[in-house]
mmCIF file of C-alpha atoms and ligand atoms in Angstrom:
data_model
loop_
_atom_site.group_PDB
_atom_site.id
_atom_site.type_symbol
_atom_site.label_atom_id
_atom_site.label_comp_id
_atom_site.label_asym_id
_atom_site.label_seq_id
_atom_site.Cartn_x
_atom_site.Cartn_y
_atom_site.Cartn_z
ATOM 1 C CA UNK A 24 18.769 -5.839 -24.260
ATOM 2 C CA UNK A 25 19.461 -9.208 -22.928
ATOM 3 C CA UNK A 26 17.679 -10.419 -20.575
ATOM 4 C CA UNK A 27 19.661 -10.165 -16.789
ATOM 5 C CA UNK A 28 17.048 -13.039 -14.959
ATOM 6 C CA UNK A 29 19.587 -15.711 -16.003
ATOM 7 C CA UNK A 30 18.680 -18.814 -14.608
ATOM 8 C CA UNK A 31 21.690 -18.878 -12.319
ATOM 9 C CA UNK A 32 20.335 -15.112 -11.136
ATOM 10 C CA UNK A 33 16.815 -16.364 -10.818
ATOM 11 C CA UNK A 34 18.059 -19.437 -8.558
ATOM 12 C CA UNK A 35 19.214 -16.738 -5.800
ATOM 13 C CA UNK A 36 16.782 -14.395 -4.291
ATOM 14 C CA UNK A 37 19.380 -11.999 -3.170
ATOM 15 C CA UNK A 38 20.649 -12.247 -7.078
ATOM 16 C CA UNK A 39 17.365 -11.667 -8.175
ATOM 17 C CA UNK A 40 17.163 -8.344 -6.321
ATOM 18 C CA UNK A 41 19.753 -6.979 -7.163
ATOM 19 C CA UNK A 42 19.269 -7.675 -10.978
ATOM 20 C CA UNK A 43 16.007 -6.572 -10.630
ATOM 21 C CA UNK A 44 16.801 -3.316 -9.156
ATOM 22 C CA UNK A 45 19.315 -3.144 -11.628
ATOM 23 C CA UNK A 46 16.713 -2.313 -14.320
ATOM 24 C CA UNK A 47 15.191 1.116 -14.385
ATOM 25 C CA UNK A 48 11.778 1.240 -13.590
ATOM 26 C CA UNK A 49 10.423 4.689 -12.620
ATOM 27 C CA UNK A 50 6.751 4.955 -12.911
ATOM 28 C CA UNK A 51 5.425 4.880 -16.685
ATOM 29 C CA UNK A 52 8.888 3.201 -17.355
ATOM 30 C CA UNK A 53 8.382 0.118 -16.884
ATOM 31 C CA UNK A 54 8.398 -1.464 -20.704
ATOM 32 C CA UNK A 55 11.378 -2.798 -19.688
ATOM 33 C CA UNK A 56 10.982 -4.939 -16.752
ATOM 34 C CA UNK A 57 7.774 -6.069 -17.702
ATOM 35 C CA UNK A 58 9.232 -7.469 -20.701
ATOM 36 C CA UNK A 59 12.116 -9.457 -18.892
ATOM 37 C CA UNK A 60 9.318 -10.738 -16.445
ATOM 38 C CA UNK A 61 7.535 -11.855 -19.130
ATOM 39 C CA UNK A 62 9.616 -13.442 -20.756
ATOM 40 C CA UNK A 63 11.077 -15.382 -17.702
ATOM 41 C CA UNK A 64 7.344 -16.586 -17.088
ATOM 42 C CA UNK A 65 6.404 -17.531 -20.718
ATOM 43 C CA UNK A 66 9.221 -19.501 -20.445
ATOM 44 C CA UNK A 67 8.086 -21.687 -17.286
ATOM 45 C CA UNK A 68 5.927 -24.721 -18.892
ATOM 46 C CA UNK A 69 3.691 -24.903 -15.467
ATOM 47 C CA UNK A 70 2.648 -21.094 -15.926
ATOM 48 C CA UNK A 71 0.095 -19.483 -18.292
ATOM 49 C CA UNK A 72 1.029 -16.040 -18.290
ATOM 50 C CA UNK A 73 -1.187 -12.767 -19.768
ATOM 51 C CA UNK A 74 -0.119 -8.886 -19.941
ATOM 52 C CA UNK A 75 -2.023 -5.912 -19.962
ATOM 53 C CA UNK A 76 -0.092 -2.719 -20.393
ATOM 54 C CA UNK A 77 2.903 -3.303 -18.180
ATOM 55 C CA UNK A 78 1.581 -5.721 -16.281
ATOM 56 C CA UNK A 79 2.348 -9.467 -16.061
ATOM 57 C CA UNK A 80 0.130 -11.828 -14.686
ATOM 58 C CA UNK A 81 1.372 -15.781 -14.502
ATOM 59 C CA UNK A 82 -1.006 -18.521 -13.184
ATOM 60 C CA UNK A 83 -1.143 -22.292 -12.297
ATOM 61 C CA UNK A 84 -4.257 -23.895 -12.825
ATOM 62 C CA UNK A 85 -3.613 -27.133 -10.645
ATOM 63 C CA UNK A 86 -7.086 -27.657 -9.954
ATOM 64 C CA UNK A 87 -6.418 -26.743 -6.433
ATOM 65 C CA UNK A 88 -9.602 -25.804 -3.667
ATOM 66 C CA UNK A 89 -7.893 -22.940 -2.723
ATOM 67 C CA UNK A 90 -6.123 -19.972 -5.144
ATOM 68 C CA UNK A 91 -3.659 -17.425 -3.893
ATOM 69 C CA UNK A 92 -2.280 -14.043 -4.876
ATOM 70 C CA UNK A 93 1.569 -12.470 -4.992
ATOM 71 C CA UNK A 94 1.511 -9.509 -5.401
ATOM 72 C CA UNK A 95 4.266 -6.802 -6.331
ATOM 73 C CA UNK A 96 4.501 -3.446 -8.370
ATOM 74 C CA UNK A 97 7.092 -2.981 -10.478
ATOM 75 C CA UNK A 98 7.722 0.665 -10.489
ATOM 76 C CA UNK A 99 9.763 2.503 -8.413
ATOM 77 C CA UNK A 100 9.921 6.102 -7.386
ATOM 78 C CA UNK A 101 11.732 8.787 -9.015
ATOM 79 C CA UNK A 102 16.162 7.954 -8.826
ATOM 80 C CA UNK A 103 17.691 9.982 -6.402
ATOM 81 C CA UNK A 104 21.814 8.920 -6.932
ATOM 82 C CA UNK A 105 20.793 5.712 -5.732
ATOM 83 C CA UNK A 106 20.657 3.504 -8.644
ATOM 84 C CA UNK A 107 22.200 0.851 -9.536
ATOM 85 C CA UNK A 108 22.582 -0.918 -6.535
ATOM 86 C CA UNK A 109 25.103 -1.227 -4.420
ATOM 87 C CA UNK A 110 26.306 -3.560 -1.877
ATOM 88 C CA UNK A 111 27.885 -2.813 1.757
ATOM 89 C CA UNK A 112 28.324 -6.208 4.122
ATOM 90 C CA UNK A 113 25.088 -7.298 4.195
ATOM 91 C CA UNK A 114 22.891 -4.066 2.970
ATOM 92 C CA UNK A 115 21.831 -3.890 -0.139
ATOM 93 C CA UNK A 116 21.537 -0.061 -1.751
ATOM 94 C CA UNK A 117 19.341 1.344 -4.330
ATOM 95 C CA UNK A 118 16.308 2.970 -5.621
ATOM 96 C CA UNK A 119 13.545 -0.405 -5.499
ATOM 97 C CA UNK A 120 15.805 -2.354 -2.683
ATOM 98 C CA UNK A 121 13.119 -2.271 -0.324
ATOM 99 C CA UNK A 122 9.889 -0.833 -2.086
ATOM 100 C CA UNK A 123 9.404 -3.164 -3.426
ATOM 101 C CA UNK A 124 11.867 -5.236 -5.710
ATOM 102 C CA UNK A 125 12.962 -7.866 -2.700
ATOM 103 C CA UNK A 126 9.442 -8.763 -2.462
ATOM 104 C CA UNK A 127 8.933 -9.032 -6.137
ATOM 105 C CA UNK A 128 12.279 -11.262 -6.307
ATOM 106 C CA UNK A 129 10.470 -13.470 -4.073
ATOM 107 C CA UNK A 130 7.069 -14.090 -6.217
ATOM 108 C CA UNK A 131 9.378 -14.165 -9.064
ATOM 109 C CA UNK A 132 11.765 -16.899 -7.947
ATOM 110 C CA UNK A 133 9.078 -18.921 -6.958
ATOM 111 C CA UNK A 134 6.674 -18.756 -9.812
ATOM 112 C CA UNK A 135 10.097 -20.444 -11.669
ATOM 113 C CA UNK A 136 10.980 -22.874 -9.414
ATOM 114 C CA UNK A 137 7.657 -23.894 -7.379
ATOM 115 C CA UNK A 138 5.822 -26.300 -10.152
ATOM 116 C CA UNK A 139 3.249 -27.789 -7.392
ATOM 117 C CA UNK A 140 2.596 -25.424 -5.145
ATOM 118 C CA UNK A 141 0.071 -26.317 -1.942
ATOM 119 C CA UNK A 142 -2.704 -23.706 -3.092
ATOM 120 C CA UNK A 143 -3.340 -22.737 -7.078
ATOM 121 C CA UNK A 144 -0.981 -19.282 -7.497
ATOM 122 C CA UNK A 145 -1.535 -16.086 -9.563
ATOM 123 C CA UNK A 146 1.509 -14.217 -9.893
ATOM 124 C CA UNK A 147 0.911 -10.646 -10.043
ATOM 125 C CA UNK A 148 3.303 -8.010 -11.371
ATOM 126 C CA UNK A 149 1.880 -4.846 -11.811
ATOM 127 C CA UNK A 150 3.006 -1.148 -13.298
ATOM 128 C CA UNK A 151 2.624 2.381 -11.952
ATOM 129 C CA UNK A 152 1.646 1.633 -7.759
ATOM 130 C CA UNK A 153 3.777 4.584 -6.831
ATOM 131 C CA UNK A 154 1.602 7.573 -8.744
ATOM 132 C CA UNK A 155 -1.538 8.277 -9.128
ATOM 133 C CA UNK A 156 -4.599 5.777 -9.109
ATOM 134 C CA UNK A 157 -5.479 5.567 -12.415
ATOM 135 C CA UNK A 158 -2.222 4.495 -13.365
ATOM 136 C CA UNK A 159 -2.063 1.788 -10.987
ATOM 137 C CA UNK A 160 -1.717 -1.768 -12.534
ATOM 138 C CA UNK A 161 -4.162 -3.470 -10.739
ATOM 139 C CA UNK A 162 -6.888 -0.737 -10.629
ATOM 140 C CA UNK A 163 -6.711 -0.932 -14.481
ATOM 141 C CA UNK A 164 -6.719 -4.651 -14.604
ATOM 142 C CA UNK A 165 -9.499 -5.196 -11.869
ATOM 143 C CA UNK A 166 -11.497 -3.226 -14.469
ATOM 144 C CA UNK A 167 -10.250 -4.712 -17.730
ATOM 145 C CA UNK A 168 -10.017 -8.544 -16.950
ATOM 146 C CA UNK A 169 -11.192 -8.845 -13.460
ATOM 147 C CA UNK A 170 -10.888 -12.517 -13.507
ATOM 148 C CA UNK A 171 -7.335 -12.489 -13.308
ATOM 149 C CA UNK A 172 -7.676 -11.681 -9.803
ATOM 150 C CA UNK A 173 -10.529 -14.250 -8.619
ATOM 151 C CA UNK A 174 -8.760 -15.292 -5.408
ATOM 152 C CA UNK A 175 -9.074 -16.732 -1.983
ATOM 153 C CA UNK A 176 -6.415 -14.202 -0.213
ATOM 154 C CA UNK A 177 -3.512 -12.140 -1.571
ATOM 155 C CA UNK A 178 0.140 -11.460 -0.089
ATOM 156 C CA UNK A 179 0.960 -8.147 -1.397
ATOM 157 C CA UNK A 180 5.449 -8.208 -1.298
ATOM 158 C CA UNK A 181 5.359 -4.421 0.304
ATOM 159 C CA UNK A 182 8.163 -4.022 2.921
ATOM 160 C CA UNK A 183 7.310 -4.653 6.129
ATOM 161 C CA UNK A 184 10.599 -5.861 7.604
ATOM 162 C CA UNK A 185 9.672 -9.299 7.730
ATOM 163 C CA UNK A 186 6.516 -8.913 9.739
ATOM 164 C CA UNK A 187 3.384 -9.484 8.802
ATOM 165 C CA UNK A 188 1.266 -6.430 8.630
ATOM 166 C CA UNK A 189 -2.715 -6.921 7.926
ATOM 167 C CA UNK A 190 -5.216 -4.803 6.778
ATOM 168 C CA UNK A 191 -5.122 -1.092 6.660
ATOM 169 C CA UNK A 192 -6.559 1.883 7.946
ATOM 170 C CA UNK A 193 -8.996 4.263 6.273
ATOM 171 C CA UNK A 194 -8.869 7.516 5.596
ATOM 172 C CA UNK A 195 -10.889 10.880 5.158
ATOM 173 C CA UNK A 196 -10.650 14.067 4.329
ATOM 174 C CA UNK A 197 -13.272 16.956 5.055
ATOM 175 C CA UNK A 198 -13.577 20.206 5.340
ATOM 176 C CA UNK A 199 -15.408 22.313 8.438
ATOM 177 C CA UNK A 200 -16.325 26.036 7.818
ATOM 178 C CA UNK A 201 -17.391 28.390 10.299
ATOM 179 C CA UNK A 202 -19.205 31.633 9.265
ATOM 180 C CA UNK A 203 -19.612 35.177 10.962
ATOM 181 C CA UNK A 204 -20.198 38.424 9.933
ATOM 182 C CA UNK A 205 -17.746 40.505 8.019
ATOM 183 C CA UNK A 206 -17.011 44.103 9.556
ATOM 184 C CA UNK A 207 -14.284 46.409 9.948
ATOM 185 C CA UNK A 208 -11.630 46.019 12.387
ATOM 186 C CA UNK A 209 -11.953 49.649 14.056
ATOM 187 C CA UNK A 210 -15.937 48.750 14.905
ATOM 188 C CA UNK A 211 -15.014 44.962 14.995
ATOM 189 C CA UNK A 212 -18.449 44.623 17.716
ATOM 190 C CA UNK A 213 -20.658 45.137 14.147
ATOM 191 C CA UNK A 214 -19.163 41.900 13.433
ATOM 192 C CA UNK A 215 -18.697 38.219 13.797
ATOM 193 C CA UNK A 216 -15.565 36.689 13.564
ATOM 194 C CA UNK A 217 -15.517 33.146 11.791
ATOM 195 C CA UNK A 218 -11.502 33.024 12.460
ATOM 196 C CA UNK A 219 -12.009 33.270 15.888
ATOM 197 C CA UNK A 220 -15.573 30.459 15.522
ATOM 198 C CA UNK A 221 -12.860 27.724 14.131
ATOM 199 C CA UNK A 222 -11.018 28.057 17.735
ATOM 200 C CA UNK A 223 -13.449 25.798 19.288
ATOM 201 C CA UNK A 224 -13.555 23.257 16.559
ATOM 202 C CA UNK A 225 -9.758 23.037 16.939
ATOM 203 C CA UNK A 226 -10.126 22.766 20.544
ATOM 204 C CA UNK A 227 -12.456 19.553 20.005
ATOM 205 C CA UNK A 228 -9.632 17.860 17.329
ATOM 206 C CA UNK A 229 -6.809 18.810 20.018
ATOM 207 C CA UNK A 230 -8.988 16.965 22.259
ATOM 208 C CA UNK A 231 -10.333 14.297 20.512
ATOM 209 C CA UNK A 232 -9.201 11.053 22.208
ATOM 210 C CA UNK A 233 -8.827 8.622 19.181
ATOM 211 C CA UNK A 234 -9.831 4.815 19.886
ATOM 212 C CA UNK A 235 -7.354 2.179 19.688
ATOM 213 C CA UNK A 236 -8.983 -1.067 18.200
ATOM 214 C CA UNK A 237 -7.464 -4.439 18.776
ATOM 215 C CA UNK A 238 -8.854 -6.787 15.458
ATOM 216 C CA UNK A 239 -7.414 -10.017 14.613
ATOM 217 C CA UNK A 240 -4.452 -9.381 17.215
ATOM 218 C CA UNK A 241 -3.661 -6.451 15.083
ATOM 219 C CA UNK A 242 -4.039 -3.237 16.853
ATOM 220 C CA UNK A 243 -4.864 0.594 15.000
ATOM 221 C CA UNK A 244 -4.439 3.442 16.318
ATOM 222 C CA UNK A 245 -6.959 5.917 14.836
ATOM 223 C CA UNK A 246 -6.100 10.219 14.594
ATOM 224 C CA UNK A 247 -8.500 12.722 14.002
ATOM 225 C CA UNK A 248 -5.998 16.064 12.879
ATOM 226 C CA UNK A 249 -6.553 19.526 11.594
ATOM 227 C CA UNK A 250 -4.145 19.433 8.901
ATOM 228 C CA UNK A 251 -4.797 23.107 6.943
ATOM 229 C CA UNK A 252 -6.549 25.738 7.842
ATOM 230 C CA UNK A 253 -7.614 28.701 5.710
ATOM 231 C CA UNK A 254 -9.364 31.979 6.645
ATOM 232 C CA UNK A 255 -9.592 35.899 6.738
ATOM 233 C CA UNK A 256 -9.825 39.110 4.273
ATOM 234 C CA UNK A 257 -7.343 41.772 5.341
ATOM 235 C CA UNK A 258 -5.704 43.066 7.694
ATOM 236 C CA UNK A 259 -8.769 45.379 8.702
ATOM 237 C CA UNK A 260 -11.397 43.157 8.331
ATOM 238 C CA UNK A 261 -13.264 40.763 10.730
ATOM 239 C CA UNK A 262 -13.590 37.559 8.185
ATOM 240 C CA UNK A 263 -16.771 36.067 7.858
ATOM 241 C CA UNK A 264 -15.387 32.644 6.503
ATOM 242 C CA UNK A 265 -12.929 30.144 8.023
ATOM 243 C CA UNK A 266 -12.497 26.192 6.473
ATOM 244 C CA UNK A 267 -10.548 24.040 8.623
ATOM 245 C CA UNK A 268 -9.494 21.126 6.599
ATOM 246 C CA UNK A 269 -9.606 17.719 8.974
ATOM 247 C CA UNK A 270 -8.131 14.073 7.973
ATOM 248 C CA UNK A 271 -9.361 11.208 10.230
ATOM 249 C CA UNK A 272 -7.880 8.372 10.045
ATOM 250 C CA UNK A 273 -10.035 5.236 11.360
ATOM 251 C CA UNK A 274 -9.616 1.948 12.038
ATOM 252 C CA UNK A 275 -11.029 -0.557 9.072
ATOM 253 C CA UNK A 276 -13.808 -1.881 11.344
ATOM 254 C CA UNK A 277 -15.635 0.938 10.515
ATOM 255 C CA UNK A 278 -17.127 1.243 7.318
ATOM 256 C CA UNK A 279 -16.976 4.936 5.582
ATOM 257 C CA UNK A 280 -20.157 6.148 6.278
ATOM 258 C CA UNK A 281 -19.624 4.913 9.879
ATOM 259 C CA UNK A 282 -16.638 7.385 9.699
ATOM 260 C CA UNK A 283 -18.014 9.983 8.291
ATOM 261 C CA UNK A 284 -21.143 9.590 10.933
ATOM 262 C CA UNK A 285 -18.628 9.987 13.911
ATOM 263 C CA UNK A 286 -16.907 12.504 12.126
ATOM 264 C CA UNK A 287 -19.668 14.599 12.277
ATOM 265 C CA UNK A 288 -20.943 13.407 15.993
ATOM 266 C CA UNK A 289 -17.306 15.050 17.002
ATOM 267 C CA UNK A 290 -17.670 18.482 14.999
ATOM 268 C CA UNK A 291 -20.890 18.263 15.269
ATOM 269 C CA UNK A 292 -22.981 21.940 14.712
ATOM 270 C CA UNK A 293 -20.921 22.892 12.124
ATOM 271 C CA UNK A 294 -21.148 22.456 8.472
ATOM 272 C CA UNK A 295 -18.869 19.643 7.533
ATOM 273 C CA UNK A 296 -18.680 18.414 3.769
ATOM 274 C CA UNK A 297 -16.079 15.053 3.014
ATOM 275 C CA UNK A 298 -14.386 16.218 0.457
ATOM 276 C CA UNK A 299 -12.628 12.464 -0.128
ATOM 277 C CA UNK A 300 -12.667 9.189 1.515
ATOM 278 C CA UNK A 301 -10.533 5.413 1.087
ATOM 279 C CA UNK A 302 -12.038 2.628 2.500
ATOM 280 C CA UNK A 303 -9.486 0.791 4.841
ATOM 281 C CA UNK A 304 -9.312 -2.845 4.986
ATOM 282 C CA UNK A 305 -9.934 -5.321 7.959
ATOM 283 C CA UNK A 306 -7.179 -7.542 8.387
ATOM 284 C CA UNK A 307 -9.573 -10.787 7.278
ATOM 285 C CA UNK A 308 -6.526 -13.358 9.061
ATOM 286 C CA UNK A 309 -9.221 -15.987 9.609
ATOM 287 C CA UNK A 310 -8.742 -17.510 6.421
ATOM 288 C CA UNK A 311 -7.061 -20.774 6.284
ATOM 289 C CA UNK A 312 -4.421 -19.366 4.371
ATOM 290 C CA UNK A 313 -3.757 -16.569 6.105
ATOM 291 C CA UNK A 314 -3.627 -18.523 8.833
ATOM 292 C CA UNK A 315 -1.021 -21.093 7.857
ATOM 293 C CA UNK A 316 0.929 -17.929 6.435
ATOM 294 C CA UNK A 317 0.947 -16.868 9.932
ATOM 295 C CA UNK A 318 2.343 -20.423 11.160
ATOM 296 C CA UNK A 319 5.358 -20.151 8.636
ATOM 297 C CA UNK A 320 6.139 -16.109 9.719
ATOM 298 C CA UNK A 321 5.656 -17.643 13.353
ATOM 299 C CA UNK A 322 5.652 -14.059 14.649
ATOM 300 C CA UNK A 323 2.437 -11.999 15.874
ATOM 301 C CA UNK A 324 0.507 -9.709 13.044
ATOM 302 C CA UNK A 325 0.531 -5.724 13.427
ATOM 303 C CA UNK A 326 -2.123 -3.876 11.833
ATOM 304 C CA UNK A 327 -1.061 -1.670 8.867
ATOM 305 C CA UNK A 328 -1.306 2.135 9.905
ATOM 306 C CA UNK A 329 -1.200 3.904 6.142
ATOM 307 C CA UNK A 330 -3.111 2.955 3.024
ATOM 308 C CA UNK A 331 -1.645 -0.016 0.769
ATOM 309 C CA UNK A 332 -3.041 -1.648 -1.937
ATOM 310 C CA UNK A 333 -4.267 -4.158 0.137
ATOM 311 C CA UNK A 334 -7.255 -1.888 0.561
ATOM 312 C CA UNK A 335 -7.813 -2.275 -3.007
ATOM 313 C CA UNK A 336 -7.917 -6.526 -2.806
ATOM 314 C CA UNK A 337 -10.409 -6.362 -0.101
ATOM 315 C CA UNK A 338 -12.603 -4.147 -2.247
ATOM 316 C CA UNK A 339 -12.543 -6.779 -4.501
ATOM 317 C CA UNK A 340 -13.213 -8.842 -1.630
ATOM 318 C CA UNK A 341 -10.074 -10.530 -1.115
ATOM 319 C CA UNK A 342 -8.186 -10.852 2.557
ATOM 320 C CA UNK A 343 -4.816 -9.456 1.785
ATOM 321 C CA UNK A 344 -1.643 -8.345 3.712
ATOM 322 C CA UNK A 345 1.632 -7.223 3.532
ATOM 323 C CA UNK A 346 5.114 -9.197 3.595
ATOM 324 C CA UNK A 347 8.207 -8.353 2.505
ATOM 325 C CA UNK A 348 11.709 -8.126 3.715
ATOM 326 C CA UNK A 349 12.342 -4.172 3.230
ATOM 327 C CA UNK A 350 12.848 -1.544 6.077
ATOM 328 C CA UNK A 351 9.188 0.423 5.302
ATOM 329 C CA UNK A 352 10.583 3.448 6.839
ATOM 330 C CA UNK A 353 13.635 3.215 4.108
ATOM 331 C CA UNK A 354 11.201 3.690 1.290
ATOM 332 C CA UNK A 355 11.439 5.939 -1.133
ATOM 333 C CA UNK A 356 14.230 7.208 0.922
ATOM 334 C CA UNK A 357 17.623 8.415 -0.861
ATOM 335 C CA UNK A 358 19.550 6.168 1.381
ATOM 336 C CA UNK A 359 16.852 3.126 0.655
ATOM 337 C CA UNK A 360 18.469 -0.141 1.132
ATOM 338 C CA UNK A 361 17.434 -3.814 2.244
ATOM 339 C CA UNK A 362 18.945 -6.636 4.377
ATOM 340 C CA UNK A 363 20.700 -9.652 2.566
ATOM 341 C CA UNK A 364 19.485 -11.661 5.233
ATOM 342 C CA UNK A 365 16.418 -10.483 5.305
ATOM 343 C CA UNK A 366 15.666 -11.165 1.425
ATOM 344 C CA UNK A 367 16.700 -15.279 2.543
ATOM 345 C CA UNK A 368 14.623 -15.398 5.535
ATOM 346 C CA UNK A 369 11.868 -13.991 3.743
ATOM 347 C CA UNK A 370 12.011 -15.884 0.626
ATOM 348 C CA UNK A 371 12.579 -19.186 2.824
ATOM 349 C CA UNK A 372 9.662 -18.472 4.271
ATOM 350 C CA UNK A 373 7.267 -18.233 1.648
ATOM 351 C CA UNK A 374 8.367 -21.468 0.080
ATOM 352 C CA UNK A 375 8.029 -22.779 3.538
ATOM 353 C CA UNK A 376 4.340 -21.801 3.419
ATOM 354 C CA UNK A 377 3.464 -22.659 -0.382
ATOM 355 C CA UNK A 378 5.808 -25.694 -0.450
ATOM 356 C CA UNK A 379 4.552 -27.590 1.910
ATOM 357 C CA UNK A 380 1.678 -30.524 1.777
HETATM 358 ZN ZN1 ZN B 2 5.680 -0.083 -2.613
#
């Protein structure tokens, strides 16, 4: 195949999209992509560039104080009649418009074109963001050649709709069980029902007045829901077992076990076992960078309701947060399309921030 990030393509951001979304790129697909990035990169004499699987990583080494991360995956969700793109007045359509091939277009075109950039840059381009973990690009790399992402803070290209959105929210997963006695139905007063038990713990969840935290200027809203629930024997039987299966979200100034503590102050008197847990992310928008990134968006921060990657940066203890030009309720949405304009003011904006001295 010949490569499709011409030069003339890779001097127009909304170009670059649309080639970009032009190549397929499902999850564990990605050979192909990868291999076009690459090749644009090895090609930029200012860049060192590595791969691992089918990810790229591309680097300047400037001798900068200061080193930061763009981020993008390159995979995309399953094709739903959406691919290739298409283009209506100023919406672009297609699987990857939004999520997140505008926001990879951006770190792309700049790694090219931005030799001297304020702050020492590691272009990340990672594989396999939209499946499971193990898969994911940057868990594999963080454990195969964690120095490629030593870094003072990280932009990860996610849509956002031009806002930026910092941190992220944890969340948890547990499950409650009541107990009771098992009898039968006709001479149900032998018996204890556990069905009946879980009533009051759903009474505590349905009235469980979730905090709103304010951190940074970014506010999250936490939730504490039933989300299954599971009990009974037959249909002449008082069931002696119930599980109520609860997620709680919380806000990333608490820590897990911090969660898990309050978790169980709520339900508390019943047996309660976390069945699994994801750190969230505080929105870290002290740093110098993040605050001059701020300065270019020139719009307030919002805090980051689901779980992004950027949970995994500040594991590695990097401040990271999301930017990108996409609609995030569009993604991985059959009708998933971008904004021209959006991709420009976007991409303006980050050279704004890295271009300047
Ligand atoms: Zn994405």
């Amino acid at each position: 195949m010949e490569n499709p990030l011409t030069p003339e393509v890779l001097a127009d951001p909304v170009a670059l999209t649309r080639a970009l979304v032009d190549i397929e790129s499902v999850s564990l697909d990605e050979k192909a992509i990868a291999d076009c990035v690459e090749e644009v990169l090895r090609a930029a004499p200012h860049l060192t560039t590595y791969r691992h699987g089918n990810t790229v990583m591309a680097r300047t080494d400037l001798g900068r104080a200061t080193r930061v991360v763009l981020a993008g995956h390159l995979d995309t969700v399953p094709l739903n009649n959406n691919f290739p793109s298409t283009v209506r007045g100023d919406l672009m359509y297609g699987c990857g418009t939004s999520d997140m091939k505008s926001g990879v277009a951006f770190a792309l075109q700049l790694a090219v074109h931005l030799p001297d950039p304020r702050y020492d840059v590691t272009y990340f381009f990672y594989e396999a963001e939209e499946i499971e973990s193990r898969y994911n690009g940057l868990t594999l790399v963080s454990a195969a050649h964690p120095e490629w992402l030593e870094a003072d803070f990280a932009v990860l290209l996610e849509p956002t709709y031009g806002l930026v959105e910092a941190g992220c929210q944890g969340t948890m997963r547990a499950t409650v069980v009541t107990t009771g006695v098992r009898a039968h139905s006709a001479r149900s007063w032998h018996g204890v029902n556990a069905v009946h038990a879980a009533g009051e713990v759903l009474r505590r969840l349905a009235g469980y007045q979730a905090r709103r935290v304010t951190i940074d200027g970014c506010e999250y809203r936490e939730g504490m829901n039933a989300v299954r629930i599971h009990g009974g024997v037959a249909g002449n039987v008082v069931p002696d077992r119930c599980e109520i299966e609860v997620n709680y979200r919380f806000a990333p100034d608490r820590t897990p076990a911090e969660a898990e503590a309050h978790l169980r102050e709520v339900l508390a008197g019943y047996e309660l076992t976390v069945t699994d847990c994801a750190p969230g992310a505080l929105p870290g928008l002290d740093a110098l960078p993040a605050r001059e990134f701020l300065a270019a968006v020139g719009a307030a921060p919002v805090g980051k309701l689901g779980w992004t990657d950027v949970s995994r940066f500040a594991a590695l203890g990097i401040p990271a947060l999301n930017f990108g030009p996409g609609d995030p309720n569009l993604a991985h949405h059959p009708d998933e399309h971008v904004e021209i304009g959006k991709i420009r003011d976007g991409a303006a904006t980050l050279h704004r921030w890295l271009a300047s001295t």
